Tab-separated table of C-alpha atoms and ligand atoms in Angstrom:
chain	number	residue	atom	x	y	z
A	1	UNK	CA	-32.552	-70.358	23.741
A	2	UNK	CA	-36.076	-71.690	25.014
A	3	UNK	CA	-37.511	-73.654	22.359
A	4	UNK	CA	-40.869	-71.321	21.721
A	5	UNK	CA	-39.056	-67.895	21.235
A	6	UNK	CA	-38.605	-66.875	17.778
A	7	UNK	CA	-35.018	-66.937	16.411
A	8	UNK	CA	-35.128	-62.848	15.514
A	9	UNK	CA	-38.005	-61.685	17.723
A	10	UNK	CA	-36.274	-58.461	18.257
A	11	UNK	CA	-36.124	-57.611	14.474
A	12	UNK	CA	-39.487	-59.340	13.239
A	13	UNK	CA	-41.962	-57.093	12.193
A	14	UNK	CA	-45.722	-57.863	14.443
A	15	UNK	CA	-48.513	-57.847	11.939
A	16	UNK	CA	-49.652	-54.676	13.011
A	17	UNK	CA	-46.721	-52.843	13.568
A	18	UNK	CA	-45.155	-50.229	11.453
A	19	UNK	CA	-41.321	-49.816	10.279
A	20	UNK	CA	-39.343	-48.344	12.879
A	21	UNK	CA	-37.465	-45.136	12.015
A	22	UNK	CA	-33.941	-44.715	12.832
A	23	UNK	CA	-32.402	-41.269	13.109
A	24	UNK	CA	-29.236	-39.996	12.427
A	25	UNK	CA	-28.396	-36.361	14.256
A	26	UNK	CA	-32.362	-35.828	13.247
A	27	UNK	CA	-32.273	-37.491	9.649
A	28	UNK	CA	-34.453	-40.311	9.259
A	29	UNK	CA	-34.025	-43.639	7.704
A	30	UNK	CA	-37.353	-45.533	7.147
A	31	UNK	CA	-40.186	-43.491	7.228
A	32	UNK	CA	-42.156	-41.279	4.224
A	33	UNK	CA	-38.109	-40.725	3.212
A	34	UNK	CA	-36.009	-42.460	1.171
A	35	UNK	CA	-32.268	-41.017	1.892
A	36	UNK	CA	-29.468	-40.950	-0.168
A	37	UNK	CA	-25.927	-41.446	1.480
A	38	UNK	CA	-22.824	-40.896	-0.960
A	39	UNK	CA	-18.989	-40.579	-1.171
A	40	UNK	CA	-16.088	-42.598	-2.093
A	41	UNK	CA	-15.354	-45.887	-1.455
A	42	UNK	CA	-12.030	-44.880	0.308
A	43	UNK	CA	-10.705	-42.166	2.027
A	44	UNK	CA	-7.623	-40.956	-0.216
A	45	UNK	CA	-6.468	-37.437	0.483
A	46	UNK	CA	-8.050	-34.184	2.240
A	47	UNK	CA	-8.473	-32.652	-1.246
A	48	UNK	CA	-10.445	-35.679	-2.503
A	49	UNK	CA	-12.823	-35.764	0.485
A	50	UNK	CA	-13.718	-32.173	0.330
A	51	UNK	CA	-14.605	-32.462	-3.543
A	52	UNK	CA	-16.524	-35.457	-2.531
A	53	UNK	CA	-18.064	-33.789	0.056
A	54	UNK	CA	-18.727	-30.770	-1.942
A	55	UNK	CA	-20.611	-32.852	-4.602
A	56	UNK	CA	-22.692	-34.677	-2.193
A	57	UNK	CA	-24.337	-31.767	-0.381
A	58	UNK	CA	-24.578	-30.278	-3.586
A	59	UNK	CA	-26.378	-32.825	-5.200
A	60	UNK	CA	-28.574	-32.831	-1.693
A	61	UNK	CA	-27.416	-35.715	-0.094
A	62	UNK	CA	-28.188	-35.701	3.893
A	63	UNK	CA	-25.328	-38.412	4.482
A	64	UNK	CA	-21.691	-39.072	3.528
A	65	UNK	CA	-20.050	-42.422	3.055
A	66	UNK	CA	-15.983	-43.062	2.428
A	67	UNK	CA	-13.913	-46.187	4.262
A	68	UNK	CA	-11.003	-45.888	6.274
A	69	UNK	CA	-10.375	-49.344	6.878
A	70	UNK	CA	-11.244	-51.045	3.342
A	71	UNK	CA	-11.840	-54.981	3.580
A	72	UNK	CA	-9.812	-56.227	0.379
A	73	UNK	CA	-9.149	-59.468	-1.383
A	74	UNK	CA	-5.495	-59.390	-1.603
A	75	UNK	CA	-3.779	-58.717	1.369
A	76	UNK	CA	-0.944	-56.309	-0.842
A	77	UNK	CA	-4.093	-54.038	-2.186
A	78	UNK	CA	-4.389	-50.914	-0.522
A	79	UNK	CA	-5.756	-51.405	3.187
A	80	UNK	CA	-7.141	-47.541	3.796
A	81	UNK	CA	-6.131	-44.726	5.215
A	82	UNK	CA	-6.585	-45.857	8.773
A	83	UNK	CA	-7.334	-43.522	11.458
A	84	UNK	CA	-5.997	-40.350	9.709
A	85	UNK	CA	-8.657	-41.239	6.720
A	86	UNK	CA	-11.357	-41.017	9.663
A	87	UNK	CA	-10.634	-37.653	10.642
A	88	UNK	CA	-10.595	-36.641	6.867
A	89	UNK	CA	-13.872	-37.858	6.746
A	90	UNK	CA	-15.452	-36.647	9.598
A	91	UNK	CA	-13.419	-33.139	8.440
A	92	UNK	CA	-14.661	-32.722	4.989
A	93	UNK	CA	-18.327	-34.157	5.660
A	94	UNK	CA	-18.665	-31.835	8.972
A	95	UNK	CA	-18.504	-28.437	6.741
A	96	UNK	CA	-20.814	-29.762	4.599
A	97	UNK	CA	-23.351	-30.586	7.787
A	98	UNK	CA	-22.935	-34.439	7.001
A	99	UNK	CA	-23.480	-37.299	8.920
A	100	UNK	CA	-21.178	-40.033	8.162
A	101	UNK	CA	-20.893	-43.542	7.494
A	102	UNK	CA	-17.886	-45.716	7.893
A	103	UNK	CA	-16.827	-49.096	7.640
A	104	UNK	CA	-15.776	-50.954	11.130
A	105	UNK	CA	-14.061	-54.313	10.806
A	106	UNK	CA	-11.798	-54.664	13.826
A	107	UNK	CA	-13.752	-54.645	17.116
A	108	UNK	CA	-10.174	-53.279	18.909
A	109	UNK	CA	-11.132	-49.750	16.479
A	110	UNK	CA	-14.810	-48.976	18.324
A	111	UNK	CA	-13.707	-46.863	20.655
A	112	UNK	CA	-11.439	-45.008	17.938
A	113	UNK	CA	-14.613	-44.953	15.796
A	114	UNK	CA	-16.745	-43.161	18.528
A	115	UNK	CA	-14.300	-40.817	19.348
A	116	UNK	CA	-13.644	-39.933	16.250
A	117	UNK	CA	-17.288	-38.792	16.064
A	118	UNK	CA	-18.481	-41.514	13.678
A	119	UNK	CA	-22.146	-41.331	13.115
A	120	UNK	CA	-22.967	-44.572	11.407
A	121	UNK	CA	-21.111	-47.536	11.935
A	122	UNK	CA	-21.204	-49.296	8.472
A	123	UNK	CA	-20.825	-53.657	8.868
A	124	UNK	CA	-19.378	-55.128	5.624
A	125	UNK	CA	-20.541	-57.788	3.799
A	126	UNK	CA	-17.247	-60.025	5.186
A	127	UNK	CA	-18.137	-58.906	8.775
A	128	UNK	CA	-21.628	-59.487	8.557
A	129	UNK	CA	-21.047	-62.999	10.330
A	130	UNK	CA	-18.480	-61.704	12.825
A	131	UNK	CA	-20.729	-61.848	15.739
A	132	UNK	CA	-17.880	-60.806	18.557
A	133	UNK	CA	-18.495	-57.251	16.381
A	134	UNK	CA	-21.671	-57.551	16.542
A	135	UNK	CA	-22.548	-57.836	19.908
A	136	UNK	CA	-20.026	-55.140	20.734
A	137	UNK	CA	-21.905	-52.608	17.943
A	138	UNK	CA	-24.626	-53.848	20.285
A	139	UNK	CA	-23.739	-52.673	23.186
A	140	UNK	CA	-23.282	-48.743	22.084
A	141	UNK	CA	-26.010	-45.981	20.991
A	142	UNK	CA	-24.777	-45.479	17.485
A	143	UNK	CA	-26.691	-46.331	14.359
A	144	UNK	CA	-25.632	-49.534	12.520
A	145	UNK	CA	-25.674	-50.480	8.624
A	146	UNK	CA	-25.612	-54.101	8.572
A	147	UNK	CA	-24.695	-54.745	4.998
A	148	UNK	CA	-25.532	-58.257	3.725
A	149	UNK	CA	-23.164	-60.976	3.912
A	150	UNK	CA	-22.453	-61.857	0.330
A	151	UNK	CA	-23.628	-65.572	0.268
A	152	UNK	CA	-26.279	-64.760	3.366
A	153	UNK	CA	-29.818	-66.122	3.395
A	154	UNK	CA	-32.325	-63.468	4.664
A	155	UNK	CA	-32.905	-65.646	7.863
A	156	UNK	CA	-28.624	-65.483	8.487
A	157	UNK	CA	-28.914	-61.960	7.716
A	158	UNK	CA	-32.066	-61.289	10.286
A	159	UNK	CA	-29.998	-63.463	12.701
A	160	UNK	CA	-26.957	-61.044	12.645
A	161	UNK	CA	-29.426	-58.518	13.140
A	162	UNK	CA	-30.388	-59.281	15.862
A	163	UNK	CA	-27.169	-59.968	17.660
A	164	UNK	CA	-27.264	-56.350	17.295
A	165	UNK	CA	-30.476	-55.675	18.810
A	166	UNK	CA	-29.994	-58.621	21.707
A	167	UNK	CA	-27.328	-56.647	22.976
A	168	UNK	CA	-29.672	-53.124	23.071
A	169	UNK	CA	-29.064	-51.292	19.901
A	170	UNK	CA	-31.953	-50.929	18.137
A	171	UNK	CA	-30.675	-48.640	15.425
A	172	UNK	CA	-30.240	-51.087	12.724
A	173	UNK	CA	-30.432	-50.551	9.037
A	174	UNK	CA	-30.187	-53.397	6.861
A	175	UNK	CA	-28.037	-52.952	3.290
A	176	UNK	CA	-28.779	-55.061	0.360
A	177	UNK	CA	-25.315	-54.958	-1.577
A	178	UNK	CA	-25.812	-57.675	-4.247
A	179	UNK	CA	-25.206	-61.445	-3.351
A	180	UNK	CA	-23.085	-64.307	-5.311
A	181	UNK	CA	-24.447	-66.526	-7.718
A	182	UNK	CA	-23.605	-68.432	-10.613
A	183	UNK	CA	-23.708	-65.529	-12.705
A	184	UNK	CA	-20.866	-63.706	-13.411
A	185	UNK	CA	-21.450	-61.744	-15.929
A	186	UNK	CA	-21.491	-58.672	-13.099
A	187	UNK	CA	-19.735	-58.180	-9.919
A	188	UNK	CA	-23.002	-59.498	-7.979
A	189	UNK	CA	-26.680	-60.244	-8.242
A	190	UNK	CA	-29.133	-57.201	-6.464
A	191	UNK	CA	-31.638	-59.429	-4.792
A	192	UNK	CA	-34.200	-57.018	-4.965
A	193	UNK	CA	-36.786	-59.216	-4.209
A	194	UNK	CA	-35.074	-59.140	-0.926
A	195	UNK	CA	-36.626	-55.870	-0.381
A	196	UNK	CA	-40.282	-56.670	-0.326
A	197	UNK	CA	-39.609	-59.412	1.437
A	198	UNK	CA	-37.627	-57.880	4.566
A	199	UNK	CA	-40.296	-54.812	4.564
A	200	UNK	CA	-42.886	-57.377	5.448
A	201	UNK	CA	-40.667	-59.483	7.654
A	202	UNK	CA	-38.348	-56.807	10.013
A	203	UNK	CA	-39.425	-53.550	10.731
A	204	UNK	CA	-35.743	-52.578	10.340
A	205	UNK	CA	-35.678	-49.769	7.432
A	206	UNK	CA	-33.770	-51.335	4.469
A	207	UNK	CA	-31.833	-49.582	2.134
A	208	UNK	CA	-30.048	-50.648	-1.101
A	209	UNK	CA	-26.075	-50.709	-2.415
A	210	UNK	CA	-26.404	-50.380	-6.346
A	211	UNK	CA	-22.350	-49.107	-7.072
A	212	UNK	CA	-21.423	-52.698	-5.225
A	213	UNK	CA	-24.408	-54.783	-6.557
A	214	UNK	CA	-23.447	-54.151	-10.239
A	215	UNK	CA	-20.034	-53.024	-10.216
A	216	UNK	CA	-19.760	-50.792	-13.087
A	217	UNK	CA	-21.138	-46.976	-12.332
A	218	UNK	CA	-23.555	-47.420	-15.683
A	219	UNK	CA	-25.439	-49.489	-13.969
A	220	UNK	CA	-25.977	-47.680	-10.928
A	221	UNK	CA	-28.749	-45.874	-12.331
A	222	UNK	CA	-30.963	-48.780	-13.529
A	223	UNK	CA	-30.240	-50.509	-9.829
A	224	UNK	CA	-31.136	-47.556	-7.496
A	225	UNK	CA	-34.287	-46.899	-9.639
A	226	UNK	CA	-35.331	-50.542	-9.192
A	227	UNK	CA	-34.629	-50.781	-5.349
A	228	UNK	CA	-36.631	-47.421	-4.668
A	229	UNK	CA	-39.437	-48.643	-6.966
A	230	UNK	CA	-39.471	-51.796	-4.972
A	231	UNK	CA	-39.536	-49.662	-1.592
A	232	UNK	CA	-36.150	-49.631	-0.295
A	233	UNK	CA	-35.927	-46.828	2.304
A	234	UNK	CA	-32.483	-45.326	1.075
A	235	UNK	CA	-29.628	-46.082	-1.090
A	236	UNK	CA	-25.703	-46.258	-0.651
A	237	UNK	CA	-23.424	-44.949	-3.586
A	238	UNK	CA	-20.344	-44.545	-4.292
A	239	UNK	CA	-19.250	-41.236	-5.615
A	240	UNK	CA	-15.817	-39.881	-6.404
A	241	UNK	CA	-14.598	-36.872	-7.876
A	242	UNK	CA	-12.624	-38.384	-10.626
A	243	UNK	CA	-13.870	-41.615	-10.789
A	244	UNK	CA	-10.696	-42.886	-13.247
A	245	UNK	CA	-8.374	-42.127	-9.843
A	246	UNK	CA	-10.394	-43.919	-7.519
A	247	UNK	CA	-8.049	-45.557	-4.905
A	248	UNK	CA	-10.647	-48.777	-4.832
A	249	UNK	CA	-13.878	-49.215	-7.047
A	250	UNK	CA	-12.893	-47.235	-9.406
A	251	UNK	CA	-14.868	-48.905	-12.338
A	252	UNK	CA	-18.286	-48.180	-9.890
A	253	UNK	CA	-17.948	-44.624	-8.446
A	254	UNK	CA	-20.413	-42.097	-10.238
A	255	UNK	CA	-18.785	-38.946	-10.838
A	256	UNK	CA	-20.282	-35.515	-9.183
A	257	UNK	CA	-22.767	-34.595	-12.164
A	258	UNK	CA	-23.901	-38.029	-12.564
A	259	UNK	CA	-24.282	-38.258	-9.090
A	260	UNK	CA	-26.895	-34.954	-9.672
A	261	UNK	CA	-28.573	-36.679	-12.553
A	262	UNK	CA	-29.147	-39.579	-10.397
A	263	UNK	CA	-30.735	-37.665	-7.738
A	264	UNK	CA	-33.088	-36.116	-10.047
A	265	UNK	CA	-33.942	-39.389	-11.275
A	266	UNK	CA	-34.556	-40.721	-8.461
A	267	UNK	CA	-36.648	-38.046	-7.110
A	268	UNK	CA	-38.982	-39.288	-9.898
A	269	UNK	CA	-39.024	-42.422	-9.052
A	270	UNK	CA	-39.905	-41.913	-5.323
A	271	UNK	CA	-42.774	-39.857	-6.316
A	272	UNK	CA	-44.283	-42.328	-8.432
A	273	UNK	CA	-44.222	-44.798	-5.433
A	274	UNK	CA	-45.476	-42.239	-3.011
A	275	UNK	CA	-42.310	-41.575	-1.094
A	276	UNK	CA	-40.229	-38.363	-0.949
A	277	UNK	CA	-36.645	-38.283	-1.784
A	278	UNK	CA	-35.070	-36.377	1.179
A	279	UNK	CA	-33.289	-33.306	-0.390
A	280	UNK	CA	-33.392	-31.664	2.875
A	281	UNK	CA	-30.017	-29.576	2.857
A	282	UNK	CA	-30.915	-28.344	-0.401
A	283	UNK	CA	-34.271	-26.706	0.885
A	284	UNK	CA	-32.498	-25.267	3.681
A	285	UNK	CA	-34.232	-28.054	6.538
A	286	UNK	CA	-31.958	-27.545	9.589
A	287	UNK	CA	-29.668	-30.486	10.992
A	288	UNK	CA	-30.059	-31.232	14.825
A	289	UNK	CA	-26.956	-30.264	16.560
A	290	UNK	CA	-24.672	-33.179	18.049
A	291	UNK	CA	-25.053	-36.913	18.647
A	292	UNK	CA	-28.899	-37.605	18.696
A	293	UNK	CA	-30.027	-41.007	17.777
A	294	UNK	CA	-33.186	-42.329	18.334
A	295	UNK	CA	-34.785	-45.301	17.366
A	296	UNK	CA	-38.844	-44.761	17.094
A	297	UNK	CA	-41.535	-46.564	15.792
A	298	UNK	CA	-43.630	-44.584	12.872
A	299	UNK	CA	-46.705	-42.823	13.805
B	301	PEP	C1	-18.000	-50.706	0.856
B	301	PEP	O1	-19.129	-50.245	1.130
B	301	PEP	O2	-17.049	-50.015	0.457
B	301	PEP	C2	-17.806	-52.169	0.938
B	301	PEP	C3	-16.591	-52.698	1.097
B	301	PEP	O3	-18.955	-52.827	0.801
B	301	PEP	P1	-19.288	-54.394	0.916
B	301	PEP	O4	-18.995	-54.754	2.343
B	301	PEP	O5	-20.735	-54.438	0.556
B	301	PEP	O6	-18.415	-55.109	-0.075
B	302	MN	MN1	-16.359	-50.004	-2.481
């Protein structure tokens, strides 16, 4: 690299420029908006994915989450439902009008992912230092969720970023999941000082994990209020429709009505900090038809 180029020139924000939008089939990220996306940590069964499903349009989500591939600790813990739990996903969320977002961790599965008709490819805290994945999630026209890597600095993080963006994808969002520290009283720290901070230093929109930050689904509420307050641009949660039978996460999955109450909450909470919560599907806003990303910067 020439000595007088900045290390993440792609991602930094200019002084005068805005924060880019990116859009998913027509739903934006960044923006006015702050969007929710919800759904299971894992893809279990078809059942379980059209409850979840169910609950998160009702609630008015715009975006569904659930894992296919699930990154564990212990290589005996259950791995995911592979590429059968993709097509559930894509199945149950696709009634509902759904986007959805999905974990990639093996760059040999892109092409699976993309055919499969996955809308957002989700990067995991473990991956977020893979950088053979990341140049390849570079090189295709599908939105990104670069989740931060657990013991990342913001600079790291900015540097995966743009890995992304050197190889022409612009459509990154950034995920603050909750990072290690000495405490562990919790399953990790939100660094939601993180969010103020990146706002001002990418113009990458920057949304917020609570359900992995804290770990236990009481404290998802508290969490998501505190990273919209501090201007995150959308959240990730994990919801399941009987939390106690969770395949993964079970202790952190909100269950459908709290899922509701949080959206109502939230709602709130955007208002008060002059956002809007997107409820679109609720108020009947119609969904762009087919693959249609774009990356634009904000009026
Ligand atoms: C997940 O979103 O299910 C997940 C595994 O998240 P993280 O990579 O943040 O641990
Ligand atoms: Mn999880």
């Amino acid at each position: 690299m020439v000595n007088n180029v900045k290390p993440h020139q792609l991602v930094a924000r200019e002084p005068d420029r805005t924060g880019s939008v990116v859009y998913v089939r027509g739903i934006p990220v960044g923006g006015d908006t702050v969007q929710m996306i919800a759904g299971p940590c894992s893809v279990e069964t078809a059942p379980q994915m059209e409850a979840a499903a169910a609950a998160v349009a009702a609630a008015g989500a715009r975006m569904m989450r659930g894992g296919a591939f699930k990154p564990r600790s212990s290589p005996y813990a259950f791995q995911g439902t592979g590429v059968e739990g993709l097509h559930l996903l894509t199945e149950a969320a696709a009634k509902h009008a759904l986007p959805v977002v999905t974990e990639l961790m093996d760059v040999r599965l892109l092409d699976t992912f993309l055919a499969a008709g996955v809308d957002v490819i989700q990067i995991g805290t473990r991956s977020m230092q893979n950088f053979d994945l990341l140049k390849e999630v570079g090189r295709v026209d599908v939105p990104v969720i670069l989740k931060r890597g657990m013991s990342a600095t913001i600079s790291e993080w900015l540097m995966a970023a743009e890995y992304i963006a050197a190889g022409g994808n612009q459509q990154i969002i950034l995920c603050e999941r909750g990072i290690r520290t000495f405490e562990t009283a919790y399953r990790n720290v939100l660094d939601v000082t993180a969010v103020p901070f990146l706002k001002r230093e990418t113009h990458l929109p920057v949304i917020v994990d609570p359900s992995h930050a804290g770990g236990k689904a009481w404290m998802v509420r508290a969490l998501a209020s505190a990273a919209v307050a501090a201007g995150a641009d959308g959240l990730l949660v994990e919801v399941h429709p009987v939390p106690a039978e969770a395949w993964c996460d079970a202790d952190q999955a909100l269950a459908p009505a709290e899922f509701a109450a949080l959206m109502d909450q939230l709602d709130a909470v955007a208002r008060a900090v002059g956002r809007t919560l997107d409820r679109g599907r609720r108020t009947g806003a119609p969904l762009r038809e087919g693959r249609d990303h774009a990356v634009a910067a904000m009026a």
